Coordinates of C-alpha atoms and ligand atoms in Angstrom, one line a residue:
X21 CA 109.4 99.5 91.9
X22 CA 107.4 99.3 95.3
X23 CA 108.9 96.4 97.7
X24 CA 106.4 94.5 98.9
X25 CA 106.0 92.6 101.8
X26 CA 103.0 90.3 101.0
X27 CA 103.9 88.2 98.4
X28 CA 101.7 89.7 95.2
X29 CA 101.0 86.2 94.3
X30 CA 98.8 85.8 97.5
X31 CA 97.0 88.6 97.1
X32 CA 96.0 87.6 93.4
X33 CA 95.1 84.4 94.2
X34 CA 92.8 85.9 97.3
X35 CA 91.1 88.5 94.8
X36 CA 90.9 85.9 92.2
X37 CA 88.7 83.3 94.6
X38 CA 86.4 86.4 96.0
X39 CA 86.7 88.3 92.2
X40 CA 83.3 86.4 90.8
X41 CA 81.4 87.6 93.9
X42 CA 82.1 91.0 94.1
X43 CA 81.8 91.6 90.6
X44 CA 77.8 90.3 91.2
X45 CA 77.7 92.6 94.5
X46 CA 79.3 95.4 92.6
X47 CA 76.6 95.5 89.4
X48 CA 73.6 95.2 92.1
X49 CA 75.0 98.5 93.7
X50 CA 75.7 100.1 90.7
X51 CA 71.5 99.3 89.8
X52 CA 70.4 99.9 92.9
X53 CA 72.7 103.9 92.4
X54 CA 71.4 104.4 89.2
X55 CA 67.6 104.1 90.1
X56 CA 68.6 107.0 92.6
X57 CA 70.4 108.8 89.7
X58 CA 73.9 108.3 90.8
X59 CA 76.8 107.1 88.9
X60 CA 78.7 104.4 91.1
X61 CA 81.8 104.9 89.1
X62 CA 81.6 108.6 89.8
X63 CA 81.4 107.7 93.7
X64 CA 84.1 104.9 93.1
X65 CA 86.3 107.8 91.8
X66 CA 86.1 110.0 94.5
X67 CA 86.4 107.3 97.5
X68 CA 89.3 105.8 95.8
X69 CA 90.9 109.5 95.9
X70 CA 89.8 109.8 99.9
X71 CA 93.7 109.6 101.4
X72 CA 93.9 108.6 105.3
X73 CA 97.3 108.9 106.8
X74 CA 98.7 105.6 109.6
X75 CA 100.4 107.0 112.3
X76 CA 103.5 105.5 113.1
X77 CA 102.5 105.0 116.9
X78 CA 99.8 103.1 115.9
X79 CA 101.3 99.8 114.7
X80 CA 102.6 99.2 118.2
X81 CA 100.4 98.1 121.0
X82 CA 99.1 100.6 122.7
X83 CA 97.9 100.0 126.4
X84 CA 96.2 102.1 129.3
X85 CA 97.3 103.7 132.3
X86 CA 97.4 100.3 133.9
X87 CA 99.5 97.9 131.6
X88 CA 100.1 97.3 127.7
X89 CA 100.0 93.8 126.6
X90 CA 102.4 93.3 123.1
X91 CA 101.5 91.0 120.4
X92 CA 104.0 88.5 118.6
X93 CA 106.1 90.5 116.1
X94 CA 105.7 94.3 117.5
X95 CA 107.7 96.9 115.7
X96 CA 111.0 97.6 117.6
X97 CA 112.1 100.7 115.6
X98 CA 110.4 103.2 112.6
X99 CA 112.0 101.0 110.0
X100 CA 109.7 97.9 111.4
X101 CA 106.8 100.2 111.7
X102 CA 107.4 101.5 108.4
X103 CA 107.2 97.8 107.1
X104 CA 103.6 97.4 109.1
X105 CA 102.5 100.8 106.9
X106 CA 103.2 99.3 104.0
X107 CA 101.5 96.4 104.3
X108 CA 98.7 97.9 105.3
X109 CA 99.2 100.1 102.2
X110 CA 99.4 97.2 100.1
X111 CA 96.2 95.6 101.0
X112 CA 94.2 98.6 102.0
X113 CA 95.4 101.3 98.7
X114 CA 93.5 104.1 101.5
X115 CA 97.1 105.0 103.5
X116 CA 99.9 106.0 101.4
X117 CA 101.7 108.5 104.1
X118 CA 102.8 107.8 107.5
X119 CA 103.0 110.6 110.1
X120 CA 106.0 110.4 113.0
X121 CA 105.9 111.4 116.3
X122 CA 109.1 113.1 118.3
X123 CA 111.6 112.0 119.7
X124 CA 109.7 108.4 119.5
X125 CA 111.0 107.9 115.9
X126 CA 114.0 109.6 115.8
X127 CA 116.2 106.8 116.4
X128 CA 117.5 107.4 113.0
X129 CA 118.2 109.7 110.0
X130 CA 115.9 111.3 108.0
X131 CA 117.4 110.9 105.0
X132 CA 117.6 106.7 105.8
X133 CA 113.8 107.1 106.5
X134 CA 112.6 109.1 103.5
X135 CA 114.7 106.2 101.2
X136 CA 113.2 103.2 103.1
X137 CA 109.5 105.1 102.5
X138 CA 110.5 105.2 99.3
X139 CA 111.2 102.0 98.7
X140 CA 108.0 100.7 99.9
X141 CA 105.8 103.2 98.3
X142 CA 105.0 105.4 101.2
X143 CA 105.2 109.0 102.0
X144 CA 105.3 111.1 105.2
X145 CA 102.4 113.1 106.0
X146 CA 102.3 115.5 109.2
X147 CA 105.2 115.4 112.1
X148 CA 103.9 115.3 115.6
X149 CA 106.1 117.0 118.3
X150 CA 106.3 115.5 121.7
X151 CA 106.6 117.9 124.9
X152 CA 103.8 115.8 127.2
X153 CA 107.3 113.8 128.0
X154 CA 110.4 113.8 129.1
X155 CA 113.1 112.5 127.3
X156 CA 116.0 111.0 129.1
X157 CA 118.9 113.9 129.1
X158 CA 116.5 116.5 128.8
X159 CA 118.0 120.2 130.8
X160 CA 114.3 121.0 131.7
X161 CA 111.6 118.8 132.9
X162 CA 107.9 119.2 131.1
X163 CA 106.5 118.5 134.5
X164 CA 104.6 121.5 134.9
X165 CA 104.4 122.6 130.9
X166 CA 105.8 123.5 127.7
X167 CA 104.9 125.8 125.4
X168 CA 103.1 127.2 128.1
X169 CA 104.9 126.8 131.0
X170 CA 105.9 129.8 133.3
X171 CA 109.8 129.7 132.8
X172 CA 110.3 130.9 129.6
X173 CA 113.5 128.8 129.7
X174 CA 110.9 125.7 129.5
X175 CA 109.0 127.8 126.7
X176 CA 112.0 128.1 124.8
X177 CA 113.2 124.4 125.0
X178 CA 109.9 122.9 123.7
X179 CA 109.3 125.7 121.0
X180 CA 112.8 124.4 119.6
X181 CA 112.0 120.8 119.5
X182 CA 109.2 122.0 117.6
X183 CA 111.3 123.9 115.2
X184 CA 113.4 120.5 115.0
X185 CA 110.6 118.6 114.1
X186 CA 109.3 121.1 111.4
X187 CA 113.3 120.6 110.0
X188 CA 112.9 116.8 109.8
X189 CA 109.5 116.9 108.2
X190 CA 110.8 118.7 105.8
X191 CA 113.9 116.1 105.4
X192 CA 111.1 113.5 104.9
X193 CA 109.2 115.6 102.3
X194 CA 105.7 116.6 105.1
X195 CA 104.4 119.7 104.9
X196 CA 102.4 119.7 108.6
X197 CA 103.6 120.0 111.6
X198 CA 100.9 118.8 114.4
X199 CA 101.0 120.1 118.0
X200 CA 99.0 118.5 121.1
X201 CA 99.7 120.2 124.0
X202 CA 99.2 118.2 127.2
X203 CA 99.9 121.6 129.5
X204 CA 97.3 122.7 132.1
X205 CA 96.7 122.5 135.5
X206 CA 95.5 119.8 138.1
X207 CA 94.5 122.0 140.9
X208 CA 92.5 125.2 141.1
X209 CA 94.8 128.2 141.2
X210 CA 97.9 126.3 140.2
X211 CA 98.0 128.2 137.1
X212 CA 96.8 131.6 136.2
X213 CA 94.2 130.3 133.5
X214 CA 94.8 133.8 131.4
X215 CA 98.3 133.8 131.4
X216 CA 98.7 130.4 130.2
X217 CA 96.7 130.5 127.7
X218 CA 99.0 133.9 126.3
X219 CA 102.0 132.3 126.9
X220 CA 100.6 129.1 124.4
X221 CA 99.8 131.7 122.0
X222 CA 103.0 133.3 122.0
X223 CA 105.2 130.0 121.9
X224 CA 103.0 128.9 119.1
X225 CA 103.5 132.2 117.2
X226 CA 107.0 131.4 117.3
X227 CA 107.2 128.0 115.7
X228 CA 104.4 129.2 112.8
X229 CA 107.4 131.9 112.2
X230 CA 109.7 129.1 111.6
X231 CA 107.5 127.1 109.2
X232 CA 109.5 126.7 105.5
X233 CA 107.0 128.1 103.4
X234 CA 103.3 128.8 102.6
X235 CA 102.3 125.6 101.9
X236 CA 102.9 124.7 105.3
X237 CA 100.4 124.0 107.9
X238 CA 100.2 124.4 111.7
X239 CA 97.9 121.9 113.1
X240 CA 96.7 122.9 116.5
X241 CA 94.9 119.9 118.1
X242 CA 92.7 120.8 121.7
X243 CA 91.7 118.2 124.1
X244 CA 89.4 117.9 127.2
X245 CA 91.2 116.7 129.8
X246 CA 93.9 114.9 130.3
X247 CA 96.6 115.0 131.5
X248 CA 95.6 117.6 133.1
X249 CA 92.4 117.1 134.8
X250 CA 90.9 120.7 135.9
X251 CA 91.8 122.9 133.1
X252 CA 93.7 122.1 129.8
X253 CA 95.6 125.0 128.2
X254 CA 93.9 124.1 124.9
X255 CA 90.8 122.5 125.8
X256 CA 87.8 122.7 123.6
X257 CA 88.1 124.0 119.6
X258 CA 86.9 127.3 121.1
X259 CA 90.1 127.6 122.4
X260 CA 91.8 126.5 119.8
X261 CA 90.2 128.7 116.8
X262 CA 91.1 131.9 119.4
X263 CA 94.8 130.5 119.1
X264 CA 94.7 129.9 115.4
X265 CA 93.4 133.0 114.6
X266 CA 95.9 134.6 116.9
X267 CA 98.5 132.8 115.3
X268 CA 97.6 133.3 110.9
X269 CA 96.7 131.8 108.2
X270 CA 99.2 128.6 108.2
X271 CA 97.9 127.6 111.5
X272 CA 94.6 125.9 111.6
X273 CA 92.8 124.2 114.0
X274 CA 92.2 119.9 114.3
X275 CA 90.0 117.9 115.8
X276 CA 90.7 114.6 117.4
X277 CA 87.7 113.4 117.4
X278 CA 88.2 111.5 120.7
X279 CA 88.7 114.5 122.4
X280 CA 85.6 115.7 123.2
X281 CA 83.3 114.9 126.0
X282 CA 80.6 111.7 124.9
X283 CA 77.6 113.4 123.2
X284 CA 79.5 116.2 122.1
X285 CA 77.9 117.5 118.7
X286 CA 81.4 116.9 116.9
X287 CA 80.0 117.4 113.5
X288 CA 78.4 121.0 114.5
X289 CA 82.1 121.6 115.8
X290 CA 83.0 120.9 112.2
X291 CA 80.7 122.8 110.5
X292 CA 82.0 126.2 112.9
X293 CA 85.8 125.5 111.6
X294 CA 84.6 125.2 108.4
X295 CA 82.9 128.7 108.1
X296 CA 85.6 130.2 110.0
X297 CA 88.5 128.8 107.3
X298 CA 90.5 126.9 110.2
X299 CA 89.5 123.6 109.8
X300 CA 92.8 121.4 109.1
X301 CA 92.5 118.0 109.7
X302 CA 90.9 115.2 111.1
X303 CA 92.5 112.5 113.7
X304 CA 90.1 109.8 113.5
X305 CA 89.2 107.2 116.2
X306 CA 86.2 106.4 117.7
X307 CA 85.5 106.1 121.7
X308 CA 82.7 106.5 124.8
X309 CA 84.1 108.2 127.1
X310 CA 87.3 109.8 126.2
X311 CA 90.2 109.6 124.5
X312 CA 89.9 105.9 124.0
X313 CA 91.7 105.7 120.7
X314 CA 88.9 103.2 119.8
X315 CA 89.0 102.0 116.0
X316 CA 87.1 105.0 114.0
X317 CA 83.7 103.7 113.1
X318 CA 84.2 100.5 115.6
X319 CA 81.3 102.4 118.2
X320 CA 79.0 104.9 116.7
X321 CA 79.6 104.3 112.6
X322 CA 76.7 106.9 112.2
X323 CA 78.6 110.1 113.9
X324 CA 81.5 109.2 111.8
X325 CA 78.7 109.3 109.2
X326 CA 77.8 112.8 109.9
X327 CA 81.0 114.4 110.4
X328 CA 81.6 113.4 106.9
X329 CA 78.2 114.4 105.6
X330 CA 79.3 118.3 106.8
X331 CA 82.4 117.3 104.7
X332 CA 81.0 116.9 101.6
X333 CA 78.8 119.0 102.1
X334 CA 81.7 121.7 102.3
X335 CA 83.1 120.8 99.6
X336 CA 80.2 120.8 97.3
X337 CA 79.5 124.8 98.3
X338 CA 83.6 124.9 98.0
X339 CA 83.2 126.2 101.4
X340 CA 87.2 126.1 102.0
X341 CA 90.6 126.7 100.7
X342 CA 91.6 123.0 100.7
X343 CA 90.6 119.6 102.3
X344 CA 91.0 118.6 106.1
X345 CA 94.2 116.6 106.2
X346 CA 92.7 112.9 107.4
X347 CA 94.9 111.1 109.6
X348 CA 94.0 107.8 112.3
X349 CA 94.8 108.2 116.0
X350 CA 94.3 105.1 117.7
X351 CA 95.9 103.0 120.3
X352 CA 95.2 99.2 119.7
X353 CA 95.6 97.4 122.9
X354 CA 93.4 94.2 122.4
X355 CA 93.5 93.7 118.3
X356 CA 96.1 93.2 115.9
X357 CA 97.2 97.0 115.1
X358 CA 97.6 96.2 111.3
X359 CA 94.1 95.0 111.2
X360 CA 92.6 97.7 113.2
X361 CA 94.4 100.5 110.8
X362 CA 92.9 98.1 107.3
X363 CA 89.7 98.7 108.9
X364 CA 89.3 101.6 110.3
X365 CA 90.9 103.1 106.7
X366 CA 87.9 101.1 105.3
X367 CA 85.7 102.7 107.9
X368 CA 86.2 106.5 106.5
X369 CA 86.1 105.4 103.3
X370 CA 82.7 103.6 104.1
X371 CA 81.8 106.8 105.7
X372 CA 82.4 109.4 102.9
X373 CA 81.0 107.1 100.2
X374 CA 77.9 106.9 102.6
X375 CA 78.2 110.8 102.7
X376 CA 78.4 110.9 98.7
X377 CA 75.5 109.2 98.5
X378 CA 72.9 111.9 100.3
X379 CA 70.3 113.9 97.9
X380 CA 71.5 117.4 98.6
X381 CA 68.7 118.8 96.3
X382 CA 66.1 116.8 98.0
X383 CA 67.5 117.5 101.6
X384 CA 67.8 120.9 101.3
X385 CA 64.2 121.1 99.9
X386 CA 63.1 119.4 103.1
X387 CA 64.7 121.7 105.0
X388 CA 63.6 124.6 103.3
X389 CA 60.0 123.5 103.9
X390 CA 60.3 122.3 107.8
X391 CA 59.9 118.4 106.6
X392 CA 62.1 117.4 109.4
X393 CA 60.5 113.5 109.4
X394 CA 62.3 113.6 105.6
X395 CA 65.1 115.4 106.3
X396 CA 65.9 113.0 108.7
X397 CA 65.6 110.1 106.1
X398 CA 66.9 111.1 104.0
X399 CA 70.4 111.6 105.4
X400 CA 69.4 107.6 106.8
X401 CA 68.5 106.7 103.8
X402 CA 72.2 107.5 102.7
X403 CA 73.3 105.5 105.5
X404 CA 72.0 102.7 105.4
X405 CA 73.4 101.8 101.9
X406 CA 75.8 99.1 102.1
X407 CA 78.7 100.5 100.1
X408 CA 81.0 97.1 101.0
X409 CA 81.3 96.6 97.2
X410 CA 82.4 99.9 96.3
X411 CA 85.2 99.9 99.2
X412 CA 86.5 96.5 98.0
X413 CA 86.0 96.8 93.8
X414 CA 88.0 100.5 95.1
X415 CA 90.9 98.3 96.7
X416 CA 91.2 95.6 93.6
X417 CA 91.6 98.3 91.2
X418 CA 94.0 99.5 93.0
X419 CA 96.2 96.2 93.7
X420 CA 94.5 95.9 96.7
X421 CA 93.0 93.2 98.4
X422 CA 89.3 92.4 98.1
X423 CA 89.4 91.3 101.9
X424 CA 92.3 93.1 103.4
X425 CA 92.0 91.4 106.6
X426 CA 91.6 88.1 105.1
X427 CA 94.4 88.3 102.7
X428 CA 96.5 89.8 105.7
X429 CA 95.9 86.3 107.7
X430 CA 96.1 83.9 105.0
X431 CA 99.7 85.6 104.0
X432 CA 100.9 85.0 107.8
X433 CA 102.7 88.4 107.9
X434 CA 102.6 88.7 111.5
X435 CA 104.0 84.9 112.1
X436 CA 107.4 86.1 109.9
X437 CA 108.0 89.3 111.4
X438 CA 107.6 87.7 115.1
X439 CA 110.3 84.9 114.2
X440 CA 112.3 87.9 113.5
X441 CA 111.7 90.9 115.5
X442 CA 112.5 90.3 119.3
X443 CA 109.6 90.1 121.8
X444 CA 108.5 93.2 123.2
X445 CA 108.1 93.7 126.8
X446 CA 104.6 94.3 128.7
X447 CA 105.8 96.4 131.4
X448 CA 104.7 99.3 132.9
X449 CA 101.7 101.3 131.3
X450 CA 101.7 103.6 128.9
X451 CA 99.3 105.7 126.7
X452 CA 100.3 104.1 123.3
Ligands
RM4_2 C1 97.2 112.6 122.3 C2 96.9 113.2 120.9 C3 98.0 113.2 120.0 C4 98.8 112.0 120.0 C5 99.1 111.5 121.4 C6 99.9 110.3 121.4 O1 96.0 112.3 123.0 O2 95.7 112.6 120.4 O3 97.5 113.4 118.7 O4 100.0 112.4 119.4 O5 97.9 111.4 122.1
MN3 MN1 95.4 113.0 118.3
MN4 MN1 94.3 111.7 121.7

């Protein structure tokens, strides 16, 4: 039996006073589907199968280079973040796995954390490794790289905490381990861009040997810039498909999809990883400049749109092996990080069920005859469907909440862990 943290009774009582409404709003959409000739259960079906992991990271504050300001109630240790997962499992039904990041979450056992997901119905989806940092104690500093870094001393070190993270992932029952590599260079001719790049390969190569078993997946993510300003190791998916490739078939390429630069064609990106087989998974967010960690779907809902369009569009021409693994990055410095996670699961979900929702017979007919005015609108036409009711009718069959965010404040959560969990401190910036 799941533990749950929100008392049922409040969520029953929510779905029970907004139950009349949606059931109205849910018949409309299913007339207004079936005058197009789709089957609103059918859609139901597949968005209620769509699967986002919470990343553990991201029910803390997060903050900029310049300060972090904690809310009331803030997570002290995995076990409390943990609980913050499982409520927003609870009222989302969109999030059942949790993904860690090392050595930020191993302040305990494994074994203690697998039970406690347990417990509350969760699961552990990828493991993230951590050389951007140093950890206190540390022999070598990460200052000037890891896994790519000229000492192979340095190499070595970081390609064994990656081999440690792939052992506690599989303690917790994952099957993915994720790398982001913040190595590069801040000055022309610090590094020999060439070499680098080798020396990534090769440190790579050697943690994909230590992966348990075939079903096991190397997720490579690439990045811009950041921290390293004038050339990133790993900086564009270019990059990174020449190091997956390099590496075999477990290793696979994902995109962050805050780390491109603004305008960036993300969706074309996805389409290229698709047709070369090394598209892995997803870390959604949304943002304008950068890496902002925005809430996915919070700036420009229609690219989030159209990254998923090329998704279902995959999978309708089986155009891969198996499904992108979905996961949210996000750093939530202004919002309450449980309700930024409810929504921004409810924003994917909003956007494959949009995606669903295209004529693929009448688009490709378009495009087949140069109508671009109609190709155009009809991908719109997709879009502009409100599929609210479908995301919450989703959700109550599910246990859910109709109105996660509304059944999340009326049950006061936050209020009762604050009483209990001691303050967090604002000092000092900090990425997430
Ligand atoms: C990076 C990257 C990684 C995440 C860290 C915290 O920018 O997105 O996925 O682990 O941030
Ligand atoms: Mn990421
Ligand atoms: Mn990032």
């Amino acid at each position: 039996m799941t533990e749950h943290l929100i008392d049922p009774g409040i969520v029953e009582a929510h779905n029970r006073r907004n139950g009349d409404e949606l059931a109205q709003d849910y018949e409309a959409l299913a007339g207004t589907l079936s005058r197009r000739g789709i089957d609103c259960e059918a859609i139901l079906a597949r968005v209620s199968a769509l699967e986002i992991a919470v990343p553990s990271w991201g029910v803390g504050t997060g903050g900029t280079r310049f300060a972090r300001f904690p809310g009331p109630g803030e997570p002290a240790d995995i076990f409390d973040k943990l609980e913050d997962c499982a409520v927003i499992q609870q009222l989302g039904r969109a999030t059942p796995r949790v993904s860690l990041h090392f050595p930020w979450d191993d302040t305990a056992e494994m074994a203690s954390v697998k039970a406690r997901g347990e417990e509350l119905g969760l699961g552990f989806d990828a493991v993230n490794s951590n050389t951007f940092q140093d950890r206190p104690g540390q022999k070598l500093s990460y200052k000037f790289g890891s896994l790519s870094h000229v000492d192979a001393e340095v190499r070595a070190q970081a390609i064994a905490h990656n081999v440690d993270c792939i052992s506690r992932g599989q303690a917790l029952g994952a099957r993915a381990l994720t790398i982001w590599l913040a190595d590069g260079s801040n000055f022309a001719g610090q590094s020999h861009l060439a070499q680098a790049f080798e020396r990534y390969v090769e440190s790579v190569r050697a943690i994909e040997a230590a992966l348990p078993d075939e079903s096991w997946r190397l997720l490579l993510e690439y990045k811009n810039f950041e921290p390293a300003f004038y050339a990133t190791v790993v900086q564009d998916w270019g990059s990174c498909l020449l190091a997956a490739q390099a590496v075999g078939r477990r290793a696979r390429c994902l995109v962050d999809l805050g780390h491109h630069a603004p305008s960036t064609n993300i969706e074309l990106i996805v389409a290229r990883l698709i047709a070369a087989g090394k598209l892995g998974g997803f870390h959604l967010n949304d943002s304008r400049f950068g890496d902002d960690d925005l809430d996915a779907g919070s700036v420009d809902p229609f690219r989030l749109f159209l990254v998923f369009n090329e998704l279902v569009d995959a999978a309708a021409r089986k155009a891969w092996d198996e499904a992108p693994a979905l996961m949210l990055d996000q750093s939530h410095n202004v919002t309450d990080p449980i309700e930024s996670l409810l929504l921004s699961a409810d924003a994917a979900r909003r956007a494959h069920a949009q995606a669903l929702l295209v004529d693929r017979v009448q688009l490709a007919a378009c495009q087949a005859r140069n109508d671009v005015a109609m190709a155009a609108e009809t991908l719109r036409r997709a879009y502009r469907t409100d599929v609210t009711p479908l995301l919450a009718e989703a959700r109550r069959r599910a246990g859910g909440a109709i109105d996660p965010v509304g059944a999340y404040r009326l049950s006061s959560y936050r209020k009762t862990v604050a009483a209990r969990r001691p303050q967090s401190t604002g000092s000092g910036g900090g990425i997430v």
